[in-house]
Amino acid sequence: MTVLAMSLEAEVMAALATVIDPELDEPITDLGFVRSVHIDDVGVSVHLRLPTSFCSPNFAYLMASDAQDALRFVEGVGRIKVLLDDHHDSDKINSGLAAEAGYVGTFGQEADDSLDELRLTFQRKAHTAAMERCVAAVLKDTDLAVEDAHRLLLGHLPGGGHKDALLRRRADIGLGIGPEEPVLVDETGAPIPAEAVPMRLRFAKAVRISIEGNSHFCRGLLATRYSDSEAGDMSTRITNTRFARRAS
């Protein structure tokens, strides 16, 4: 069997693809937030961009910090530099990342105690949306009635992207992913009782629509913001000059 090694560029982009916008529940690579990647003999420099200059500093820092952490898993990448462009707190965030000062060290008295609670809040919203997608699909494609949806187990779900996403999001917040686990649960993993299912599904649908609507809106803002300077191209500019001088 032949095993093909990934290029360093591909490894870097794969690492960045693990970084999720906490509010939109999508990888920053898919959203167009990775503006450029430059690899040289020293290391890798990544520039990030956001839809507006006033996007939440909490989210901006979290994504930039997560990108820095993700790149540390790329073997042989060298020095890592992550920079946030065109944000009102770019200087503060970039300085904090370079100094590895952490969120509180970066923002001082402006910061909450940590980002852990914020991250968990949005991970729970992502789980709620993923749960609703799976249940709605089963209700649409089978004879299962809403009043019986509380009996639905993970093992009953068909394979595919929706189920994979639900399992990942359950794992993120510490919920079980075994086939005998109930699908309809709250953020603590407690099953939703039959009488509460219709209301819970309406709430979950509202959460999903909100996330999807915000994602569409942010994509439009990003494309509008950078359409003139980059000819509307939201793809990541990747350059690699590593060893180029030696080869020449």
XYZ file of N, CA and C in Angstrom:
744
model
N 0.843 -1.189 0.000
C 0.000 0.000 0.000
C 0.880 1.241 0.000
N 0.556 2.212 -0.858
C 1.314 3.443 -0.937
C 0.643 4.521 -0.095
N 1.393 5.159 0.761
C 0.878 6.242 1.584
C 1.437 7.551 1.063
N 0.540 8.448 0.667
C 0.953 9.733 0.132
C 1.053 10.748 1.259
N 2.181 11.395 1.378
C 2.365 12.406 2.425
C 1.698 13.712 1.996
N 1.089 14.379 2.953
C 0.491 15.675 2.668
C 1.586 16.715 2.553
N 1.393 17.683 1.676
C 2.324 18.795 1.601
C 2.185 19.633 2.860
N 3.205 20.426 3.162
C 3.146 21.281 4.344
C 2.000 22.279 4.226
N 1.780 22.794 3.019
C 0.667 23.721 2.816
C -0.665 23.055 3.179
N -0.838 21.801 2.733
C -2.075 21.084 3.016
C -2.221 20.798 4.507
N -1.119 20.480 5.161
C -1.175 20.229 6.599
C -1.559 21.483 7.371
N -1.011 22.617 6.957
C -1.351 23.887 7.610
C -2.829 24.189 7.440
N -3.341 24.039 6.217
C -4.748 24.334 5.970
C -5.655 23.335 6.696
N -5.227 22.082 6.781
C -6.016 21.089 7.517
C -6.085 21.438 9.000
N -4.976 21.933 9.545
C -4.973 22.349 10.950
C -5.904 23.535 11.154
N -5.845 24.502 10.262
C -6.707 25.686 10.384
C -8.178 25.328 10.209
N -8.443 24.272 9.447
C -9.828 23.840 9.239
C -10.465 23.285 10.510
N -9.658 22.988 11.518
C -10.211 22.510 12.788
C -10.667 23.661 13.679
N -10.350 24.892 13.282
C -10.720 26.067 14.076
C -12.131 26.498 13.676
N -13.017 26.560 14.638
C -14.428 26.825 14.378
C -14.808 28.216 14.881
N -15.536 28.961 14.043
C -16.131 30.201 14.530
C -17.183 29.813 15.569
N -17.060 30.279 16.807
C -17.951 29.793 17.871
C -19.409 30.174 17.653
N -19.647 31.293 16.996
C -21.017 31.756 16.796
C -21.655 31.134 15.560
N -20.862 30.932 14.505
C -21.398 30.441 13.235
C -21.269 28.931 13.091
N -20.477 28.300 13.957
C -20.302 26.847 13.963
C -19.808 26.330 12.609
N -18.855 27.039 12.019
C -18.243 26.610 10.764
C -16.741 26.846 10.844
N -15.954 26.055 10.111
C -14.497 26.270 10.106
C -14.140 27.627 9.518
N -13.124 28.259 10.062
C -12.704 29.565 9.552
C -12.214 29.462 8.115
N -11.760 28.284 7.701
C -11.324 28.104 6.310
C -12.519 28.160 5.358
N -13.644 27.581 5.749
C -14.840 27.600 4.903
C -15.467 28.989 4.855
N -15.332 29.737 5.932
C -15.940 31.070 6.004
C -15.131 32.129 5.262
N -13.908 31.798 4.855
C -13.066 32.788 4.185
C -12.299 33.672 5.145
N -12.209 33.267 6.412
C -11.546 34.097 7.413
C -10.022 33.973 7.379
N -9.503 32.963 6.687
C -8.051 32.832 6.550
C -7.631 33.607 5.298
N -7.058 34.747 5.511
C -6.718 35.637 4.395
C -5.485 35.148 3.636
N -4.449 34.772 4.374
C -3.229 34.317 3.709
C -2.420 33.412 4.621
N -1.625 32.560 3.973
C -0.672 31.689 4.664
C 0.657 31.819 3.948
N 1.689 32.151 4.696
C 3.030 32.240 4.104
C 3.975 31.346 4.887
N 4.619 30.434 4.177
C 5.579 29.503 4.774
C 6.963 29.839 4.247
N 7.920 29.980 5.165
C 9.293 30.217 4.743
C 10.223 29.340 5.573
N 11.528 29.600 5.480
C 12.495 28.764 6.190
C 12.358 28.864 7.700
N 11.776 29.947 8.182
C 11.650 30.151 9.627
C 10.396 29.489 10.187
N 9.284 29.617 9.470
C 8.031 29.077 9.994
C 6.855 29.440 9.125
N 5.719 29.680 9.773
C 4.488 29.990 9.051
C 3.852 31.238 9.640
N 3.369 32.103 8.753
C 2.626 33.296 9.156
C 1.227 33.213 8.562
N 0.238 33.384 9.403
C -1.154 33.307 8.971
C -1.836 34.632 9.282
N -2.498 35.203 8.285
C -3.283 36.419 8.482
C -4.766 36.059 8.440
N -5.496 36.482 9.460
C -6.935 36.269 9.535
C -7.662 37.578 9.273
N -8.886 37.475 8.789
C -9.737 38.645 8.554
C -11.157 38.296 8.980
N -11.941 39.305 9.325
C -13.308 39.104 9.773
C -14.253 39.994 8.977
N -15.553 39.736 9.032
C -16.501 40.495 8.205
C -16.537 41.993 8.485
N -16.282 42.406 9.738
C -16.276 43.828 10.068
C -15.128 44.115 11.033
N -14.812 45.388 11.169
C -13.746 45.791 12.093
C -14.210 45.733 13.542
N -15.517 45.616 13.747
C -16.061 45.644 15.104
C -16.659 44.300 15.519
N -16.272 43.211 14.840
C -16.684 41.885 15.308
C -16.228 41.699 16.755
N -16.958 40.927 17.500
C -16.680 40.760 18.926
C -15.212 40.420 19.182
N -14.518 41.206 20.011
C -13.124 40.881 20.350
C -12.985 39.495 20.989
N -14.021 39.077 21.748
C -13.979 37.738 22.346
C -13.832 36.667 21.272
N -14.711 36.744 20.264
C -14.682 35.746 19.200
C -13.398 35.861 18.387
N -12.990 37.103 18.121
C -11.783 37.319 17.323
C -10.571 36.706 18.014
N -10.428 36.979 19.293
C -9.288 36.418 20.026
C -9.373 34.901 20.084
N -10.559 34.370 20.340
C -10.709 32.928 20.469
C -10.283 32.225 19.185
N -10.730 32.733 18.039
C -10.378 32.092 16.768
C -8.888 32.216 16.473
N -8.319 33.391 16.724
C -6.890 33.577 16.473
C -6.055 32.693 17.392
N -6.447 32.610 18.657
C -5.729 31.769 19.613
C -5.865 30.293 19.255
N -7.070 29.881 18.857
C -7.275 28.489 18.449
C -6.447 28.160 17.210
N -6.317 29.117 16.292
C -5.500 28.900 15.092
C -4.038 28.691 15.480
N -3.566 29.495 16.398
C -2.188 29.356 16.880
C -1.977 27.983 17.521
N -2.928 27.559 18.330
C -2.820 26.249 18.985
C -2.875 25.117 17.964
N -3.761 25.220 16.974
C -3.906 24.160 15.976
C -2.627 23.981 15.169
N -1.949 25.071 14.860
C -0.735 24.996 14.046
C 0.412 24.333 14.798
N 0.359 24.325 16.112
C 1.411 23.671 16.901
C 1.433 22.154 16.679
N 0.364 21.608 16.154
C 0.307 20.167 15.896
C 0.861 19.803 14.522
N 1.254 20.808 13.730
C 1.837 20.529 12.418
C 3.329 20.292 12.607
N 3.760 19.091 12.371
C 5.150 18.721 12.610
C 6.093 19.482 11.681
N 7.140 20.058 12.269
C 8.172 20.725 11.489
C 7.773 22.065 10.924
N 6.675 22.642 11.421
C 6.213 23.900 10.834
C 7.125 25.069 11.212
N 7.819 24.989 12.344
C 8.700 26.074 12.772
C 7.958 27.135 13.560
N 8.478 28.342 13.507
C 7.874 29.453 14.250
C 6.464 29.724 13.726
N 5.560 29.998 14.642
C 4.153 30.233 14.284
C 3.787 31.680 14.602
N 3.249 32.353 13.611
C 2.779 33.727 13.823
C 1.366 33.835 13.251
N 0.406 34.196 14.101
C -0.977 34.414 13.678
C -1.311 35.881 13.906
N -1.801 36.525 12.872
C -2.105 37.949 12.925
C -3.541 38.195 12.485
N -4.235 39.046 13.218
C -5.589 39.444 12.851
C -5.534 40.808 12.175
N -6.047 40.897 10.960
C -5.997 42.133 10.186
C -7.290 42.941 10.339
N -7.158 44.246 10.247
C -8.286 45.160 10.019
C -9.372 45.104 11.094
N -9.000 44.823 12.321
C -9.954 44.803 13.431
C -9.594 45.937 14.378
N -10.573 46.498 15.060
C -10.269 47.641 15.934
C -9.371 47.251 17.104
N -9.313 45.951 17.411
C -8.418 45.482 18.465
C -7.266 44.648 17.913
N -6.941 44.817 16.636
C -5.876 44.009 16.027
C -4.554 44.129 16.779
N -4.145 45.356 17.085
C -2.848 45.547 17.746
C -2.809 44.835 19.091
N -3.866 44.975 19.853
C -3.922 44.363 21.181
C -3.924 42.837 21.065
N -4.740 42.307 20.175
C -4.830 40.855 20.018
C -3.526 40.281 19.485
N -2.950 40.934 18.481
C -1.704 40.426 17.895
C -0.552 40.456 18.896
N -0.508 41.509 19.699
C 0.538 41.589 20.725
C 0.358 40.503 21.772
N -0.895 40.279 22.184
C -1.166 39.248 23.179
C -0.840 37.852 22.674
N -1.152 37.587 21.398
C -0.833 36.285 20.819
C 0.680 36.080 20.746
N 1.389 37.116 20.312
C 2.846 37.003 20.191
C 3.497 36.749 21.540
N 2.946 37.365 22.584
C 3.500 37.201 23.935
C 2.925 35.982 24.651
N 1.963 35.294 24.002
C 1.268 34.160 24.620
C 0.739 34.554 25.996
N 0.094 35.723 26.013
C -0.373 36.292 27.273
C -1.713 35.733 27.721
N -2.404 35.018 26.840
C -3.731 34.518 27.194
C -4.768 35.618 27.062
N -6.027 35.232 27.180
C -7.119 36.193 26.994
C -7.095 37.288 28.061
N -7.001 36.886 29.309
C -6.997 37.873 30.391
C -5.756 38.753 30.309
N -4.603 38.156 30.023
C -3.378 38.937 29.894
C -3.420 39.895 28.727
N -4.177 39.549 27.687
C -4.286 40.409 26.507
C -5.204 41.590 26.757
N -6.349 41.344 27.378
C -7.360 42.393 27.521
C -7.414 43.013 28.920
N -6.697 42.439 29.874
C -6.654 43.041 31.201
C -8.026 43.142 31.829
N -8.363 44.324 32.348
C -9.626 44.520 33.054
C -10.830 44.417 32.134
N -10.615 44.527 30.822
C -11.722 44.404 29.877
C -12.180 42.956 29.733
N -11.360 42.018 30.137
C -11.629 40.607 29.887
C -12.501 40.005 30.979
N -13.269 39.006 30.598
C -13.917 38.153 31.581
C -12.832 37.268 32.192
N -13.201 36.468 33.175
C -12.211 35.612 33.805
C -11.572 34.651 32.813
N -12.350 34.132 31.869
C -11.811 33.235 30.854
C -12.814 33.139 29.719
N -12.415 32.489 28.644
C -13.314 32.264 27.515
C -14.004 30.907 27.587
N -13.715 30.136 28.615
C -14.257 28.773 28.673
C -15.782 28.761 28.671
N -16.386 29.647 29.445
C -17.848 29.668 29.528
C -18.461 30.117 28.207
N -17.833 31.093 27.573
C -18.313 31.553 26.268
C -18.234 30.429 25.240
N -17.114 29.737 25.226
C -16.944 28.629 24.284
C -18.016 27.560 24.515
N -18.251 27.221 25.780
C -19.228 26.185 26.100
C -20.638 26.600 25.682
N -20.962 27.864 25.886
C -22.281 28.357 25.486
C -22.542 28.115 24.009
N -21.556 28.443 23.174
C -21.752 28.285 21.735
C -21.611 26.836 21.293
N -20.835 26.043 22.002
C -20.793 24.604 21.700
C -22.154 23.961 21.983
N -22.817 24.419 23.031
C -24.148 23.890 23.328
C -25.160 24.308 22.277
N -25.051 25.535 21.783
C -25.941 25.972 20.702
C -25.698 25.147 19.442
N -24.433 24.874 19.138
C -24.105 24.061 17.967
C -24.688 22.657 18.113
N -24.627 22.093 19.322
C -25.221 20.782 19.553
C -26.725 20.822 19.353
N -27.373 21.866 19.862
C -28.825 21.988 19.720
C -29.230 22.025 18.244
N -28.492 22.798 17.446
C -28.797 22.892 16.020
C -28.567 21.560 15.310
N -27.466 20.885 15.641
C -27.165 19.591 15.016
C -28.211 18.549 15.391
N -28.662 18.581 16.628
C -29.702 17.656 17.090
C -30.997 17.875 16.309
N -31.365 19.123 16.119
C -32.600 19.432 15.396
C -32.522 18.974 13.946
N -31.366 19.152 13.310
C -31.219 18.717 11.913
C -31.464 17.209 11.800
N -30.895 16.453 12.716
C -31.032 14.992 12.676
C -32.474 14.563 12.918
N -33.101 15.126 13.947
C -34.468 14.732 14.273
C -35.424 15.148 13.155
N -35.266 16.349 12.626
C -36.136 16.819 11.545
C -36.025 15.911 10.326
N -34.818 15.458 10.017
C -34.622 14.575 8.865
C -35.331 13.239 9.075
N -35.242 12.692 10.294
C -35.911 11.419 10.585
C -37.423 11.584 10.505
N -37.944 12.663 11.060
C -39.390 12.904 11.012
C -39.880 13.054 9.571
N -39.043 13.635 8.724
C -39.416 13.842 7.327
C -39.351 12.545 6.523
N -38.348 11.722 6.788
C -38.071 10.557 5.935
C -38.653 9.246 6.450
N -39.233 9.247 7.647
C -39.791 8.013 8.215
C -41.204 8.277 8.718
N -41.817 7.232 9.273
C -43.169 7.358 9.827
C -43.152 7.747 11.302
N -41.977 8.053 11.848
C -41.895 8.419 13.268
C -42.707 9.685 13.528
N -43.546 9.634 14.559
C -44.345 10.792 14.948
C -43.588 11.637 15.955
N -43.930 12.915 15.996
C -43.264 13.829 16.923
C -43.403 13.342 18.355
N -44.567 12.833 18.692
C -44.788 12.400 20.083
C -43.946 11.184 20.457
N -43.360 10.520 19.449
C -42.499 9.368 19.730
C -41.013 9.683 19.561
N -40.706 10.936 19.245
C -39.316 11.295 18.956
C -38.409 11.140 20.166
N -38.985 11.175 21.370
C -38.156 11.025 22.568
C -37.545 9.628 22.669
N -38.093 8.673 21.891
C -37.562 7.307 21.897
C -36.403 7.123 20.914
N -36.127 8.113 20.126
C -35.092 8.017 19.094
C -33.711 7.912 19.742
N -32.947 6.919 19.320
C -31.589 6.706 19.830
C -30.569 7.043 18.747
N -29.333 7.303 19.164
C -28.282 7.608 18.197
C -28.114 6.468 17.186
N -28.292 5.236 17.645
C -28.169 4.100 16.748
C -29.237 4.048 15.679
N -30.352 4.765 15.890
C -31.422 4.801 14.888
C -31.124 5.776 13.752
N -30.222 6.704 13.978
C -29.954 7.739 12.967
C -29.198 7.145 11.790
N -29.568 7.521 10.562
C -28.798 7.065 9.405
C -27.429 7.719 9.381
N -26.453 7.028 8.833
C -25.118 7.617 8.723
C -25.114 8.796 7.773
N -24.087 9.606 7.878
C -23.974 10.765 7.006
C -23.477 11.987 7.742
N -23.441 13.091 7.037
C -22.878 14.322 7.580
C -23.606 14.855 8.791
N -24.951 14.791 8.785
C -25.706 15.317 9.924
C -25.406 14.518 11.195
N -25.361 13.204 11.071
C -25.077 12.384 12.250
C -23.648 12.602 12.716
N -22.704 12.640 11.784
C -21.302 12.872 12.155
C -21.159 14.192 12.909
N -21.848 15.222 12.414
C -21.775 16.530 13.069
C -22.357 16.478 14.470
N -23.478 15.773 14.617
C -24.098 15.654 15.942
C -23.174 14.932 16.913
N -22.550 13.851 16.470
C -21.656 13.108 17.362
C -20.467 13.963 17.786
N -19.915 14.740 16.854
C -18.788 15.618 17.210
C -19.207 16.653 18.231
N -20.376 17.225 18.045
C -20.807 18.276 18.953
C -21.199 17.706 20.316
N -21.732 16.507 20.351
C -21.988 15.862 21.642
C -20.672 15.615 22.376
N -19.681 15.137 21.651
C -18.379 14.887 22.269
C -17.771 16.179 22.797
N -17.971 17.281 22.066
C -17.409 18.573 22.475
C -17.899 18.994 23.856
N -19.154 18.689 24.162
C -19.714 19.136 25.444
C -19.826 17.988 26.455
N -19.168 16.874 26.154
C -19.073 15.791 27.120
C -20.274 14.871 27.194
N -21.072 14.803 26.117
C -22.216 13.900 26.105
C -21.832 12.572 25.468
N -22.545 11.505 25.847
C -22.271 10.187 25.309
C -22.587 10.091 23.829
N -21.856 9.241 23.128
C -22.067 9.078 21.685
C -22.330 7.612 21.318
N -22.656 6.773 22.300
C -22.958 5.374 22.030
C -24.298 5.207 21.345
N -24.507 4.100 20.649
C -25.745 3.890 19.885
C -27.010 3.828 20.740
N -26.876 3.545 22.033
C -28.049 3.454 22.906
C -28.387 4.779 23.586
N -27.619 5.819 23.275
C -27.887 7.133 23.866
C -29.095 7.786 23.185
N -29.975 8.431 23.964
C -31.101 9.142 23.341
C -30.618 10.347 22.544
N -31.279 10.614 21.432
C -30.899 11.752 20.589
C -31.345 13.063 21.229
N -32.589 13.099 21.673
C -33.151 14.339 22.221
C -32.783 14.489 23.691
N -31.784 15.330 23.943
C -31.322 15.585 25.304
C -31.081 17.081 25.473
N -31.019 17.513 26.727
C -30.651 18.901 26.972
C -29.135 19.019 27.040
N -28.628 20.200 27.390
C -27.179 20.435 27.356
C -26.416 19.626 28.405
N -27.136 19.085 29.388
C -26.479 18.252 30.398
C -26.551 16.769 30.058
N -27.262 16.429 28.989
C -27.421 15.036 28.599
C -28.686 14.395 29.118
N -29.515 15.154 29.844
C -30.772 14.608 30.362
C -31.776 14.458 29.227
N -32.446 13.291 29.113
C -33.427 13.091 28.038
C -34.582 14.081 28.129
N -35.077 14.490 26.968
C -36.235 15.377 26.919
C -37.500 14.526 27.080
N -38.340 14.816 28.073
C -39.567 14.029 28.247
C -40.523 14.220 27.077
N -41.372 13.243 26.842
C -42.249 13.240 25.674
C -43.072 14.521 25.567
N -43.631 14.981 26.685
C -44.498 16.160 26.632
C -43.753 17.445 26.302
N -42.438 17.442 26.487
C -41.645 18.652 26.220
C -41.014 18.652 24.829
N -41.154 17.551 24.086
C -40.472 17.432 22.789
C -40.905 18.496 21.782
N -42.214 18.740 21.559
C -42.588 19.743 20.550
C -41.990 21.120 20.830
N -42.042 21.556 22.085
C -41.475 22.863 22.432
C -39.964 22.869 22.257
N -39.318 21.776 22.637
C -37.855 21.700 22.505
C -37.438 21.739 21.041
N -38.175 21.061 20.177
C -37.840 21.063 18.754
C -38.066 22.437 18.133
N -39.103 23.146 18.562
C -39.319 24.513 18.053
C -38.172 25.427 18.476
N -37.753 25.294 19.729
C -36.614 26.082 20.213
C -35.344 25.732 19.439
N -35.100 24.437 19.241
C -33.894 24.004 18.537
C -33.893 24.491 17.095
N -35.055 24.484 16.454
C -35.147 24.981 15.078
C -34.814 26.463 15.015
N -35.292 27.223 15.999
C -34.987 28.650 16.045
C -33.490 28.886 16.206
N -32.834 28.073 17.036
C -31.384 28.186 17.214
C -30.665 27.889 15.900
N -31.078 26.818 15.223
C -30.437 26.452 13.945
C -30.611 27.549 12.901
N -31.811 28.066 12.769
C -32.065 29.116 11.780
C -31.256 30.362 12.090
N -31.117 30.684 13.373
C -30.324 31.837 13.769
C -28.858 31.664 13.371
N -28.294 30.476 13.646
C -26.899 30.208 13.296
C -26.706 30.287 11.789
N -27.600 29.648 11.032
C -27.479 29.649 9.571
C -27.670 31.043 8.995
N -28.595 31.810 9.567
C -28.814 33.181 9.095
C -27.607 34.069 9.357
N -27.017 33.941 10.549
C -25.823 34.722 10.871
C -24.666 34.372 9.945
N -24.550 33.087 9.620
C -23.481 32.651 8.723
C -23.641 33.280 7.343
N -24.850 33.247 6.817
C -25.108 33.846 5.499
C -24.825 35.348 5.521
N -25.247 36.014 6.587
C -25.047 37.455 6.717
C -23.560 37.797 6.780
N -22.801 37.040 7.566
C -21.370 37.315 7.717
C -20.602 37.055 6.421
N -20.995 36.046 5.672
C -20.350 35.788 4.383
C -20.549 36.980 3.448
N -21.762 37.513 3.466
C -22.035 38.677 2.622
C -21.233 39.886 3.037
N -21.134 40.131 4.338
C -20.349 41.256 4.833
C -18.878 41.116 4.461
N -18.342 39.912 4.607
C -16.938 39.676 4.283
C -16.675 39.914 2.801
N -17.547 39.383 1.947
C -17.374 39.550 0.505
C -17.460 41.020 0.110
N -18.365 41.746 0.744
C -18.511 43.172 0.447
C -17.296 43.956 0.934
N -16.812 43.618 2.109
C -15.701 44.358 2.699
C -14.428 44.223 1.877
N -14.179 43.046 1.331
C -12.921 42.806 0.636
C -13.071 42.672 -0.879
N -14.232 42.999 -1.415
C -14.457 42.808 -2.851
C -13.579 43.716 -3.705
N -13.351 44.961 -3.270
C -12.558 45.898 -4.076
C -11.070 45.562 -4.027
N -10.553 45.283 -2.824
C -9.109 45.099 -2.676
C -8.629 43.752 -3.187
N -9.518 42.768 -3.234
C -9.072 41.430 -3.621
C -9.930 40.847 -4.737
N -10.537 41.717 -5.537
C -11.314 41.307 -6.698
C -12.395 40.275 -6.350
N -12.903 40.389 -5.133
C -13.974 39.499 -4.713
C -13.551 38.069 -4.442
N -12.254 37.806 -4.459
C -11.767 36.442 -4.247
C -11.613 36.184 -2.758
N -12.433 35.266 -2.218
C -12.390 34.971 -0.794
C -11.482 33.786 -0.482
N -10.777 33.265 -1.476
C -9.888 32.134 -1.232
C -8.639 32.589 -0.482
N -7.973 31.640 0.151
C -6.764 31.931 0.925
C -5.560 32.013 0.003
N -4.767 33.072 0.130
C -3.522 33.193 -0.637
C -2.435 32.406 0.095
N -1.886 31.411 -0.557
C -0.877 30.546 0.053
C 0.433 30.678 -0.708
N 1.511 30.993 0.006
C 2.840 31.038 -0.594
C 3.788 30.213 0.261
N 4.743 29.564 -0.407
C 5.717 28.723 0.287
C 7.078 28.948 -0.350
N 7.951 29.634 0.378
C 9.308 29.881 -0.117
C 10.342 29.041 0.625
N 9.877 28.078 1.391
C 10.798 27.257 2.179
C 11.766 26.511 1.252
N 13.042 26.674 1.559
C 14.127 26.041 0.814
C 14.273 26.538 -0.615
N 13.510 27.534 -0.997
C 13.554 27.994 -2.381
C 14.941 28.546 -2.714
N 15.527 29.290 -1.773
C 16.846 29.877 -2.032
C 17.914 28.808 -2.133
N 17.784 27.742 -1.332
C 18.761 26.664 -1.419
C 18.665 25.937 -2.768
N 17.399 25.746 -3.212
C 17.208 25.027 -4.472
C 17.752 25.807 -5.643
N 17.707 27.135 -5.564
C 18.219 27.951 -6.662
C 19.740 28.105 -6.550
